Amino acid sequence: EKEKILSLEEGYGIQLAPNSISILNKIGLSNIDIKDFFNPTKLNFYSSNNQKICDLDLSRFNSEKFKYTTLKRSVLIEFLKNKLFANNLRFGKEVKKISKIKEKLLINFKDNTNDLVDFIVVSDGVFSNTKSIVENKSIQPVFNGSIAIRTILKNLPDSNYDKNSISLIMLKNAHIVIYPINKKGEFNVVCIIRQKLSNNIDLKALIKKEIISQNKNLENLFDNQLEYWPIYTSKKPSKSIYENLFYIGDAFYTFPPTMAQGASQSIQAANELFNFLSKDNKHTPDLFFKKRLERTKVINRRSKLNYRIFHFSNPILKTIRNESLKIMLKNKIFLNNYIGKVYN
């Protein structure tokens, strides 16, 4: 870790579908304090005027032990640190160069230390500096034309939103997601707005122009401290030039956030790689990349489609979307194909 410490600040919310919960439970996630997480029952869809359109029953994808879960990122990070890495994390380490020596990989760090290792797993995010070093070329993500604004509510203001569910409000060129992150009454609010890339954004003015102008009742969602960042996606999935170096998480491929699968896919990829390496198969690089590529294509298509339909501005398209959602979200075949294949 190149930073000096592991940040365990309050942080914002994170959604974990059953596909990642089933993996995390193997190392004891189910044993964390029951007050520190939440199992939302539904995903409710709302129009810009706060009228509920329909809902998706999330419990249909749950099992008795593996349930759709929301919590604070800091809770998950602290759990992983204590469970897996308490004595293994080395801070202040930034990769300078990676080279192959026979069947091993030599890592040279910027502090003039080095490590000779059997495998390297790179998981340093969407801007993955390590990936550019390994591949010996600048690899940059693509700005997708939106920014994400986040805040935490200590309680949900009086509204018709279900406090036990995820609420998705679809607006013109924007959407808002609200969900509980624990049983203490705290809620994560994330707003995705189509916006040009800029170093100076007045968040309050932007929210007033793009959100409040469409629904004045949404103003009280943004009274607390706000943070924002541009949303980037990857050009293509990454496969290393070295057979014993692997990319996972956003370093492998960064999705739009509209399927809420970023964290779940990182966890799932790590588990898949572990299983492949455990079998000591010489075809692991190809097998892992093939499996990840297939999964990535499925989720990426769905994420991009969601992004478009959540932001419809044309009244006719909105009506068609809303009526279609009412039908599709009750259709078992559609749900199993569109969502079940991702969550399982």
mmCIF file of C-alpha atoms in Angstrom:
data_model
loop_
_atom_site.group_PDB
_atom_site.id
_atom_site.type_symbol
_atom_site.label_atom_id
_atom_site.label_comp_id
_atom_site.label_asym_id
_atom_site.label_seq_id
_atom_site.Cartn_x
_atom_site.Cartn_y
_atom_site.Cartn_z
ATOM 1 C CA GLU A 1 0.000 0.000 0.000
ATOM 2 C CA LYS A 2 1.558 3.285 -1.098
ATOM 3 C CA GLU A 3 -0.208 5.335 1.615
ATOM 4 C CA LYS A 4 1.157 5.525 5.157
ATOM 5 C CA ILE A 5 -2.015 4.212 6.784
ATOM 6 C CA LEU A 6 -5.188 2.381 5.791
ATOM 7 C CA SER A 7 -8.048 4.864 5.849
ATOM 8 C CA LEU A 8 -10.835 3.732 8.143
ATOM 9 C CA GLU A 9 -12.807 6.958 8.210
ATOM 10 C CA GLU A 10 -16.583 6.808 8.284
ATOM 11 C CA GLY A 11 -16.734 6.499 4.526
ATOM 12 C CA TYR A 12 -19.767 6.011 2.353
ATOM 13 C CA GLY A 13 -22.024 3.117 1.538
ATOM 14 C CA ILE A 14 -21.395 0.019 -0.511
ATOM 15 C CA GLN A 15 -23.765 -2.584 -1.956
ATOM 16 C CA LEU A 16 -22.860 -6.273 -1.994
ATOM 17 C CA ALA A 17 -25.004 -8.739 -3.922
ATOM 18 C CA PRO A 18 -25.377 -12.413 -2.898
ATOM 19 C CA ASN A 19 -22.570 -13.443 -5.298
ATOM 20 C CA SER A 20 -19.994 -11.627 -3.125
ATOM 21 C CA ILE A 21 -21.669 -12.229 0.242
ATOM 22 C CA SER A 22 -21.405 -16.000 -0.313
ATOM 23 C CA ILE A 23 -17.625 -15.547 -0.646
ATOM 24 C CA LEU A 24 -17.147 -13.103 2.242
ATOM 25 C CA ASN A 25 -19.153 -15.310 4.582
ATOM 26 C CA LYS A 26 -16.477 -17.988 4.145
ATOM 27 C CA ILE A 27 -14.102 -15.742 6.058
ATOM 28 C CA GLY A 28 -16.627 -14.606 8.645
ATOM 29 C CA LEU A 29 -18.448 -11.523 7.373
ATOM 30 C CA SER A 30 -21.677 -12.924 8.811
ATOM 31 C CA ASN A 31 -20.143 -12.536 12.280
ATOM 32 C CA ILE A 32 -19.815 -8.734 12.201
ATOM 33 C CA ASP A 33 -22.072 -6.712 14.490
ATOM 34 C CA ILE A 34 -25.661 -6.990 13.263
ATOM 35 C CA LYS A 35 -26.067 -3.218 13.709
ATOM 36 C CA ASP A 36 -23.304 -2.518 11.164
ATOM 37 C CA PHE A 37 -25.077 -3.761 8.044
ATOM 38 C CA PHE A 38 -28.512 -3.895 6.451
ATOM 39 C CA ASN A 39 -30.378 -6.322 4.188
ATOM 40 C CA PRO A 40 -32.688 -4.209 1.990
ATOM 41 C CA THR A 41 -35.776 -6.055 0.848
ATOM 42 C CA LYS A 42 -36.578 -4.205 -2.376
ATOM 43 C CA LEU A 43 -35.308 -1.823 -5.001
ATOM 44 C CA ASN A 44 -38.045 0.782 -5.490
ATOM 45 C CA PHE A 45 -38.176 2.839 -8.697
ATOM 46 C CA TYR A 46 -39.508 6.399 -8.547
ATOM 47 C CA SER A 47 -40.260 9.015 -11.173
ATOM 48 C CA SER A 48 -38.946 12.578 -10.899
ATOM 49 C CA ASN A 49 -42.096 13.662 -8.996
ATOM 50 C CA ASN A 50 -41.536 11.012 -6.287
ATOM 51 C CA GLN A 51 -44.288 8.729 -7.581
ATOM 52 C CA LYS A 52 -43.422 5.079 -7.138
ATOM 53 C CA ILE A 53 -43.382 3.239 -10.470
ATOM 54 C CA CYS A 54 -42.722 -0.331 -9.357
ATOM 55 C CA ASP A 55 -40.266 -2.389 -7.319
ATOM 56 C CA LEU A 56 -37.794 -5.218 -7.672
ATOM 57 C CA ASP A 57 -37.975 -7.881 -4.973
ATOM 58 C CA LEU A 58 -34.302 -8.355 -4.009
ATOM 59 C CA SER A 59 -35.123 -11.212 -1.653
ATOM 60 C CA ARG A 60 -35.877 -13.482 -4.620
ATOM 61 C CA PHE A 61 -32.106 -13.632 -5.263
ATOM 62 C CA ASN A 62 -31.234 -14.338 -1.625
ATOM 63 C CA SER A 63 -30.714 -17.625 0.124
ATOM 64 C CA GLU A 64 -31.051 -18.204 3.851
ATOM 65 C CA LYS A 65 -27.352 -17.418 4.380
ATOM 66 C CA PHE A 66 -26.505 -15.114 1.469
ATOM 67 C CA LYS A 67 -28.522 -11.911 1.311
ATOM 68 C CA TYR A 68 -28.192 -8.634 -0.548
ATOM 69 C CA THR A 69 -26.260 -6.470 1.903
ATOM 70 C CA THR A 70 -25.471 -2.777 2.325
ATOM 71 C CA LEU A 71 -22.947 -1.325 4.757
ATOM 72 C CA LYS A 72 -20.267 1.327 5.140
ATOM 73 C CA ARG A 73 -17.106 0.847 3.108
ATOM 74 C CA SER A 74 -15.088 1.462 6.269
ATOM 75 C CA VAL A 75 -16.806 -1.495 7.990
ATOM 76 C CA LEU A 76 -15.873 -3.816 5.113
ATOM 77 C CA ILE A 77 -12.284 -2.530 4.922
ATOM 78 C CA GLU A 78 -11.749 -2.921 8.654
ATOM 79 C CA PHE A 79 -13.196 -6.451 8.539
ATOM 80 C CA LEU A 80 -10.852 -7.446 5.688
ATOM 81 C CA LYS A 81 -7.860 -5.828 7.379
ATOM 82 C CA ASN A 82 -8.433 -7.649 10.656
ATOM 83 C CA LYS A 83 -9.372 -10.952 9.063
ATOM 84 C CA LEU A 84 -6.773 -11.219 6.332
ATOM 85 C CA PHE A 85 -4.068 -8.598 6.374
ATOM 86 C CA ALA A 86 -3.431 -7.451 9.947
ATOM 87 C CA ASN A 87 0.191 -8.644 9.952
ATOM 88 C CA ASN A 88 0.899 -8.527 6.220
ATOM 89 C CA LEU A 89 0.176 -5.003 5.045
ATOM 90 C CA ARG A 90 3.263 -2.978 4.231
ATOM 91 C CA PHE A 91 2.741 0.744 3.924
ATOM 92 C CA GLY A 92 4.655 3.394 2.020
ATOM 93 C CA LYS A 93 5.269 0.980 -0.856
ATOM 94 C CA GLU A 94 4.939 2.253 -4.408
ATOM 95 C CA VAL A 95 5.938 0.165 -7.417
ATOM 96 C CA LYS A 96 8.746 1.574 -9.556
ATOM 97 C CA LYS A 97 9.442 -1.341 -11.888
ATOM 98 C CA ILE A 98 8.466 -4.972 -12.443
ATOM 99 C CA SER A 99 10.664 -7.395 -14.365
ATOM 100 C CA LYS A 100 10.821 -11.123 -14.943
ATOM 101 C CA ILE A 101 13.660 -13.240 -13.581
ATOM 102 C CA LYS A 102 13.339 -16.821 -14.813
ATOM 103 C CA GLU A 103 9.898 -17.937 -13.575
ATOM 104 C CA LYS A 104 9.539 -15.235 -10.941
ATOM 105 C CA LEU A 105 8.761 -11.506 -10.887
ATOM 106 C CA LEU A 106 10.994 -8.876 -9.313
ATOM 107 C CA ILE A 107 9.265 -5.819 -7.862
ATOM 108 C CA ASN A 108 11.388 -2.706 -7.411
ATOM 109 C CA PHE A 109 9.820 -0.129 -5.084
ATOM 110 C CA LYS A 110 10.440 3.603 -5.026
ATOM 111 C CA ASP A 111 11.961 3.356 -1.544
ATOM 112 C CA ASN A 112 14.823 1.292 -3.101
ATOM 113 C CA THR A 113 13.602 -2.020 -1.683
ATOM 114 C CA ASN A 114 12.557 -5.028 -3.763
ATOM 115 C CA ASP A 115 10.702 -8.339 -3.633
ATOM 116 C CA LEU A 116 11.099 -11.493 -5.701
ATOM 117 C CA VAL A 117 7.707 -13.216 -5.929
ATOM 118 C CA ASP A 118 5.855 -16.059 -7.633
ATOM 119 C CA PHE A 119 2.722 -14.056 -8.437
ATOM 120 C CA ILE A 120 1.547 -10.459 -8.470
ATOM 121 C CA VAL A 121 -2.103 -9.437 -8.195
ATOM 122 C CA VAL A 122 -2.660 -5.800 -9.165
ATOM 123 C CA SER A 123 -5.725 -4.147 -7.673
ATOM 124 C CA ASP A 124 -4.950 -0.441 -7.480
ATOM 125 C CA GLY A 125 -8.088 0.994 -9.002
ATOM 126 C CA VAL A 126 -9.294 2.696 -12.132
ATOM 127 C CA PHE A 127 -6.138 4.792 -12.607
ATOM 128 C CA SER A 128 -3.848 1.782 -11.898
ATOM 129 C CA ASN A 129 -0.386 3.310 -12.070
ATOM 130 C CA THR A 130 1.064 -0.175 -11.630
ATOM 131 C CA LYS A 131 -0.621 -1.329 -14.827
ATOM 132 C CA SER A 132 1.042 1.448 -16.821
ATOM 133 C CA ILE A 133 4.408 0.496 -15.298
ATOM 134 C CA VAL A 134 3.961 -3.205 -16.049
ATOM 135 C CA GLU A 135 2.790 -2.740 -19.621
ATOM 136 C CA ASN A 136 5.335 0.049 -20.199
ATOM 137 C CA LYS A 137 2.757 2.432 -21.634
ATOM 138 C CA SER A 138 0.294 4.995 -20.348
ATOM 139 C CA ILE A 139 -3.088 3.343 -19.775
ATOM 140 C CA GLN A 140 -5.821 5.857 -19.032
ATOM 141 C CA PRO A 141 -9.531 5.300 -18.310
ATOM 142 C CA VAL A 142 -12.278 7.157 -20.172
ATOM 143 C CA PHE A 143 -14.446 9.855 -18.604
ATOM 144 C CA ASN A 144 -18.058 8.740 -19.157
ATOM 145 C CA GLY A 145 -19.620 12.210 -19.024
ATOM 146 C CA SER A 146 -20.943 12.057 -15.460
ATOM 147 C CA ILE A 147 -20.002 12.864 -11.909
ATOM 148 C CA ALA A 148 -21.046 11.118 -8.703
ATOM 149 C CA ILE A 149 -22.061 13.166 -5.653
ATOM 150 C CA ARG A 150 -22.309 11.402 -2.305
ATOM 151 C CA THR A 151 -23.439 12.211 1.200
ATOM 152 C CA ILE A 152 -24.509 10.408 4.372
ATOM 153 C CA LEU A 153 -27.824 11.083 6.115
ATOM 154 C CA LYS A 154 -28.023 10.397 9.828
ATOM 155 C CA ASN A 155 -31.717 9.787 9.276
ATOM 156 C CA LEU A 156 -33.995 9.844 6.254
ATOM 157 C CA PRO A 157 -36.190 12.960 6.051
ATOM 158 C CA ASP A 158 -39.937 12.403 6.010
ATOM 159 C CA SER A 159 -40.835 11.104 2.575
ATOM 160 C CA ASN A 160 -42.583 8.241 0.833
ATOM 161 C CA TYR A 161 -39.289 6.353 0.440
ATOM 162 C CA ASP A 162 -39.212 2.947 2.117
ATOM 163 C CA LYS A 163 -36.533 3.018 4.824
ATOM 164 C CA ASN A 164 -36.009 -0.752 4.499
ATOM 165 C CA SER A 165 -35.340 -0.664 0.782
ATOM 166 C CA ILE A 166 -33.153 0.883 -1.882
ATOM 167 C CA SER A 167 -34.800 3.848 -3.586
ATOM 168 C CA LEU A 168 -33.865 4.806 -7.150
ATOM 169 C CA ILE A 169 -35.196 8.150 -8.399
ATOM 170 C CA MET A 170 -34.942 8.580 -12.177
ATOM 171 C CA LEU A 171 -34.583 12.149 -13.423
ATOM 172 C CA LYS A 172 -33.717 13.944 -16.631
ATOM 173 C CA ASN A 173 -29.987 13.324 -17.220
ATOM 174 C CA ALA A 174 -29.521 12.177 -13.635
ATOM 175 C CA HIS A 175 -30.571 9.629 -11.047
ATOM 176 C CA ILE A 176 -30.367 9.308 -7.260
ATOM 177 C CA VAL A 177 -29.935 6.171 -5.167
ATOM 178 C CA ILE A 178 -30.758 6.095 -1.449
ATOM 179 C CA TYR A 179 -30.221 3.099 0.792
ATOM 180 C CA PRO A 180 -29.745 2.214 4.490
ATOM 181 C CA ILE A 181 -26.161 1.279 5.414
ATOM 182 C CA ASN A 182 -26.759 -0.080 8.903
ATOM 183 C CA LYS A 183 -29.447 -0.512 11.531
ATOM 184 C CA LYS A 184 -28.554 2.794 13.178
ATOM 185 C CA GLY A 185 -30.759 4.821 10.847
ATOM 186 C CA GLU A 186 -27.997 6.051 8.521
ATOM 187 C CA PHE A 187 -28.486 6.258 4.764
ATOM 188 C CA ASN A 188 -26.143 6.582 1.822
ATOM 189 C CA VAL A 189 -27.181 8.995 -0.921
ATOM 190 C CA VAL A 190 -25.441 8.946 -4.284
ATOM 191 C CA CYS A 191 -26.445 11.137 -7.199
ATOM 192 C CA ILE A 192 -25.172 10.579 -10.750
ATOM 193 C CA ILE A 193 -25.417 13.690 -12.942
ATOM 194 C CA ARG A 194 -24.374 14.092 -16.559
ATOM 195 C CA GLN A 195 -21.786 16.820 -16.392
ATOM 196 C CA LYS A 196 -18.717 17.992 -18.294
ATOM 197 C CA LEU A 197 -15.338 17.373 -16.701
ATOM 198 C CA SER A 198 -14.202 20.376 -14.668
ATOM 199 C CA ASN A 199 -11.829 21.146 -11.813
ATOM 200 C CA ASN A 200 -14.184 23.708 -10.294
ATOM 201 C CA ILE A 201 -17.743 22.528 -9.678
ATOM 202 C CA ASP A 202 -20.140 24.317 -7.350
ATOM 203 C CA LEU A 203 -21.999 21.271 -6.050
ATOM 204 C CA LYS A 204 -24.841 23.201 -4.425
ATOM 205 C CA ALA A 205 -25.451 25.215 -7.598
ATOM 206 C CA LEU A 206 -25.254 22.103 -9.779
ATOM 207 C CA ILE A 207 -27.715 20.184 -7.597
ATOM 208 C CA LYS A 208 -30.095 23.137 -7.595
ATOM 209 C CA LYS A 209 -29.939 23.406 -11.380
ATOM 210 C CA GLU A 210 -30.068 19.710 -12.304
ATOM 211 C CA ILE A 211 -31.944 18.088 -9.396
ATOM 212 C CA ILE A 212 -33.985 20.552 -7.326
ATOM 213 C CA SER A 213 -35.381 22.166 -10.480
ATOM 214 C CA GLN A 214 -37.021 18.829 -11.265
ATOM 215 C CA ASN A 215 -38.231 18.077 -7.745
ATOM 216 C CA LYS A 216 -38.034 20.590 -4.866
ATOM 217 C CA ASN A 217 -38.707 17.820 -2.344
ATOM 218 C CA LEU A 218 -35.245 16.374 -3.015
ATOM 219 C CA GLU A 219 -33.447 19.386 -1.567
ATOM 220 C CA ASN A 220 -33.245 18.014 1.972
ATOM 221 C CA LEU A 221 -31.223 15.026 0.725
ATOM 222 C CA PHE A 222 -28.210 17.271 0.162
ATOM 223 C CA ASP A 223 -28.008 19.327 3.354
ATOM 224 C CA ASN A 224 -24.983 17.486 4.768
ATOM 225 C CA GLN A 225 -21.360 17.470 3.607
ATOM 226 C CA LEU A 226 -21.031 16.558 -0.065
ATOM 227 C CA GLU A 227 -18.198 14.881 -1.942
ATOM 228 C CA TYR A 228 -17.917 14.246 -5.644
ATOM 229 C CA TRP A 229 -15.702 12.639 -8.242
ATOM 230 C CA PRO A 230 -15.802 12.144 -12.017
ATOM 231 C CA ILE A 231 -16.907 8.721 -13.226
ATOM 232 C CA TYR A 232 -14.427 6.870 -15.398
ATOM 233 C CA THR A 233 -14.724 3.566 -17.219
ATOM 234 C CA SER A 234 -12.143 1.333 -18.864
ATOM 235 C CA LYS A 235 -11.457 1.093 -22.574
ATOM 236 C CA LYS A 236 -11.075 -2.672 -22.429
ATOM 237 C CA PRO A 237 -10.309 -5.474 -19.925
ATOM 238 C CA SER A 238 -6.624 -5.863 -19.104
ATOM 239 C CA LYS A 239 -4.471 -8.952 -19.481
ATOM 240 C CA SER A 240 -0.837 -8.736 -18.441
ATOM 241 C CA ILE A 241 2.204 -9.382 -20.585
ATOM 242 C CA TYR A 242 3.374 -11.640 -17.727
ATOM 243 C CA GLU A 243 1.685 -14.990 -17.216
ATOM 244 C CA ASN A 244 2.034 -14.790 -13.435
ATOM 245 C CA LEU A 245 0.649 -11.261 -13.026
ATOM 246 C CA PHE A 246 -3.093 -10.660 -12.792
ATOM 247 C CA TYR A 247 -5.359 -7.620 -12.732
ATOM 248 C CA ILE A 248 -8.542 -7.633 -10.686
ATOM 249 C CA GLY A 249 -11.135 -5.074 -9.637
ATOM 250 C CA ASP A 250 -11.106 -1.689 -11.363
ATOM 251 C CA ALA A 251 -7.551 -2.359 -12.544
ATOM 252 C CA PHE A 252 -8.987 -5.159 -14.694
ATOM 253 C CA TYR A 253 -12.058 -3.249 -15.852
ATOM 254 C CA THR A 254 -14.061 -0.350 -14.423
ATOM 255 C CA PHE A 255 -17.836 -0.509 -14.892
ATOM 256 C CA PRO A 256 -20.335 2.333 -14.849
ATOM 257 C CA PRO A 257 -21.862 2.307 -11.329
ATOM 258 C CA THR A 258 -25.407 1.589 -12.541
ATOM 259 C CA MET A 259 -25.392 -2.140 -11.762
ATOM 260 C CA ALA A 260 -23.784 -1.691 -8.318
ATOM 261 C CA GLN A 261 -21.420 -4.551 -9.076
ATOM 262 C CA GLY A 262 -17.992 -2.945 -8.761
ATOM 263 C CA ALA A 263 -17.144 -4.294 -5.306
ATOM 264 C CA SER A 264 -18.939 -7.601 -5.838
ATOM 265 C CA GLN A 265 -17.016 -8.286 -9.045
ATOM 266 C CA SER A 266 -13.696 -7.463 -7.361
ATOM 267 C CA ILE A 267 -14.466 -9.982 -4.626
ATOM 268 C CA GLN A 268 -15.695 -12.575 -7.088
ATOM 269 C CA ALA A 269 -12.619 -12.142 -9.300
ATOM 270 C CA ALA A 270 -10.295 -12.590 -6.308
ATOM 271 C CA ASN A 271 -12.092 -15.808 -5.387
ATOM 272 C CA GLU A 272 -11.919 -17.118 -8.955
ATOM 273 C CA LEU A 273 -8.205 -16.379 -9.163
ATOM 274 C CA PHE A 274 -7.595 -18.093 -5.834
ATOM 275 C CA ASN A 275 -9.392 -21.208 -7.069
ATOM 276 C CA PHE A 276 -7.419 -21.270 -10.322
ATOM 277 C CA LEU A 277 -4.063 -20.798 -8.581
ATOM 278 C CA SER A 278 -4.920 -23.466 -6.023
ATOM 279 C CA LYS A 279 -5.118 -26.020 -8.840
ATOM 280 C CA ASP A 280 -1.642 -25.051 -10.102
ATOM 281 C CA ASN A 281 -2.864 -25.087 -13.698
ATOM 282 C CA LYS A 282 -0.427 -23.791 -16.328
ATOM 283 C CA HIS A 283 -3.428 -22.439 -18.267
ATOM 284 C CA THR A 284 -4.571 -20.260 -15.337
ATOM 285 C CA PRO A 285 -3.827 -16.900 -17.059
ATOM 286 C CA ASP A 286 -5.966 -17.785 -20.071
ATOM 287 C CA LEU A 287 -8.719 -19.468 -18.068
ATOM 288 C CA PHE A 288 -8.982 -16.620 -15.579
ATOM 289 C CA PHE A 289 -8.998 -13.935 -18.269
ATOM 290 C CA LYS A 290 -11.604 -15.804 -20.328
ATOM 291 C CA LYS A 291 -13.943 -16.208 -17.356
ATOM 292 C CA ARG A 292 -13.509 -12.579 -16.278
ATOM 293 C CA LEU A 293 -13.981 -11.330 -19.838
ATOM 294 C CA GLU A 294 -17.286 -13.172 -20.247
ATOM 295 C CA ARG A 295 -18.554 -11.869 -16.921
ATOM 296 C CA THR A 296 -17.362 -8.352 -17.664
ATOM 297 C CA LYS A 297 -19.159 -8.198 -21.005
ATOM 298 C CA VAL A 298 -22.467 -9.235 -19.432
ATOM 299 C CA ILE A 299 -22.300 -6.726 -16.584
ATOM 300 C CA ASN A 300 -20.928 -3.920 -18.726
ATOM 301 C CA ARG A 301 -23.807 -4.205 -21.209
ATOM 302 C CA ARG A 302 -26.360 -4.109 -18.421
ATOM 303 C CA SER A 303 -24.627 -1.213 -16.645
ATOM 304 C CA LYS A 304 -24.547 0.914 -19.801
ATOM 305 C CA LEU A 305 -28.182 0.122 -20.599
ATOM 306 C CA ASN A 306 -29.248 1.048 -17.061
ATOM 307 C CA TYR A 307 -27.306 4.291 -17.319
ATOM 308 C CA ARG A 308 -29.224 5.283 -20.450
ATOM 309 C CA ILE A 309 -32.713 4.363 -19.298
ATOM 310 C CA PHE A 310 -32.289 5.904 -15.816
ATOM 311 C CA HIS A 311 -31.605 9.284 -17.490
ATOM 312 C CA PHE A 312 -34.328 9.490 -20.133
ATOM 313 C CA SER A 313 -35.503 13.041 -20.789
ATOM 314 C CA ASN A 314 -38.059 12.458 -23.545
ATOM 315 C CA PRO A 315 -41.584 12.197 -22.002
ATOM 316 C CA ILE A 316 -42.623 9.450 -24.417
ATOM 317 C CA LEU A 317 -39.525 7.375 -23.680
ATOM 318 C CA LYS A 318 -40.112 7.889 -19.951
ATOM 319 C CA THR A 319 -43.657 6.554 -20.236
ATOM 320 C CA ILE A 320 -42.517 3.546 -22.253
ATOM 321 C CA ARG A 321 -39.711 2.882 -19.759
ATOM 322 C CA ASN A 322 -41.988 3.099 -16.732
ATOM 323 C CA GLU A 323 -44.644 0.814 -18.189
ATOM 324 C CA SER A 324 -41.984 -1.648 -19.370
ATOM 325 C CA LEU A 325 -40.417 -1.760 -15.917
ATOM 326 C CA LYS A 326 -43.758 -2.637 -14.356
ATOM 327 C CA ILE A 327 -44.021 -5.650 -16.658
ATOM 328 C CA MET A 328 -40.397 -6.824 -16.739
ATOM 329 C CA LEU A 329 -39.789 -6.697 -13.001
ATOM 330 C CA LYS A 330 -42.592 -9.203 -12.482
ATOM 331 C CA ASN A 331 -41.363 -11.542 -15.223
ATOM 332 C CA LYS A 332 -39.367 -14.438 -13.746
ATOM 333 C CA ILE A 333 -37.597 -15.311 -16.995
ATOM 334 C CA PHE A 334 -36.415 -11.729 -17.503
ATOM 335 C CA LEU A 335 -35.300 -11.376 -13.880
ATOM 336 C CA ASN A 336 -33.349 -14.630 -13.913
ATOM 337 C CA ASN A 337 -31.560 -13.650 -17.124
ATOM 338 C CA TYR A 338 -30.971 -9.951 -16.523
ATOM 339 C CA ILE A 339 -30.208 -10.000 -12.790
ATOM 340 C CA GLY A 340 -30.070 -13.595 -11.565
ATOM 341 C CA LYS A 341 -27.086 -14.436 -13.773
ATOM 342 C CA VAL A 342 -25.177 -11.544 -12.222
ATOM 343 C CA TYR A 343 -26.126 -12.113 -8.599
ATOM 344 C CA ASN A 344 -25.444 -15.860 -8.602
#
